[in-house]
Coordinates of C-alpha atoms and ligand atoms in Angstrom, one line a residue:
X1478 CA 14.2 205.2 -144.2
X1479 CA 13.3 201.9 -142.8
X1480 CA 10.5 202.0 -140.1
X1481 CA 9.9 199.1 -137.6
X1482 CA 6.1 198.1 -137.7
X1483 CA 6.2 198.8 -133.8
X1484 CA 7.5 202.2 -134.4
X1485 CA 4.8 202.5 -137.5
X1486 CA 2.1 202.0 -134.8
X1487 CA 3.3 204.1 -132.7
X1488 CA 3.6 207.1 -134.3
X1489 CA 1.0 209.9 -135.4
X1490 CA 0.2 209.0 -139.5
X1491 CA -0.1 212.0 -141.8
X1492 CA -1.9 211.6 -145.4
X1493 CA 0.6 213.6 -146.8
X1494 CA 3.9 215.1 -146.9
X1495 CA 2.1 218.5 -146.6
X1496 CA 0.6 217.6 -143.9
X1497 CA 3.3 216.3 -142.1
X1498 CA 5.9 219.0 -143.0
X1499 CA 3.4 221.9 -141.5
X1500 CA 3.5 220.5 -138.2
X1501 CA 7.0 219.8 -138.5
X1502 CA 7.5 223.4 -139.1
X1503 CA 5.4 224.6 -136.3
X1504 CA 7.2 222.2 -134.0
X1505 CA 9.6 223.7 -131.6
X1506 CA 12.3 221.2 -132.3
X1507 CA 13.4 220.1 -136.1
X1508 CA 11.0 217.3 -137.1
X1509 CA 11.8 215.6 -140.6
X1510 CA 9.1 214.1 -143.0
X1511 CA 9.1 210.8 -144.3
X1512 CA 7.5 208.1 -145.9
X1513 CA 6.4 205.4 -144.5
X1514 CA 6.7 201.9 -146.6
X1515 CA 5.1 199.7 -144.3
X1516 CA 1.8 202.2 -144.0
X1517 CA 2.8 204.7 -147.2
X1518 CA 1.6 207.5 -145.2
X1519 CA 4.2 209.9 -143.7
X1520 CA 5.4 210.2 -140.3
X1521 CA 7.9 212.5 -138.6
X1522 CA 11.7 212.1 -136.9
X1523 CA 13.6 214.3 -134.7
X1524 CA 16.5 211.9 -135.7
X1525 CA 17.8 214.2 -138.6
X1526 CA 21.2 212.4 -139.1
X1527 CA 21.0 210.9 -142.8
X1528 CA 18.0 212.1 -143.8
X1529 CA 17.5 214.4 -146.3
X1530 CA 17.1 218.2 -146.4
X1531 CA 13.9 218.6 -147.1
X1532 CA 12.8 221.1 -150.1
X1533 CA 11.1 223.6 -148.2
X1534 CA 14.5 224.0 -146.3
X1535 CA 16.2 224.4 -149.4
X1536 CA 14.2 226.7 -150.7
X1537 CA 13.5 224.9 -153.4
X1538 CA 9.6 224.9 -153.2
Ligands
ZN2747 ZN1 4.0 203.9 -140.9

């Protein structure tokens, strides 16, 4: 996912996909995880369209 270096600094960084997936998961709406390549840390969308299930949704842990 391509992130705009205005939207990069705007939004909250997580360390880690970890991280970043348990607050997605304790969000009320359905926030996805992804990695950043301008800052290689992770941030979170609400724009779900295209992205990929994540693992943990798939059960696949
Ligand atoms: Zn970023």
């Amino acid at each position: 996912m391509k992130t705009s270096p205005r939207i990069c600094n705007r939004k909250k960084r997580f360390a880690t996909r970890a991280a970043a997936e348990e607050v997605a998961a304790r969000a009320d709406v359905t926030l996805r995880a992804y990695k950043c390549e301008l800052c290689h840390q992770y941030h979170l969308t609400s724009r779900t369209k295209g992205m990929k299930t994540p693992s943990y949704e798939r059960g696949e842990l």
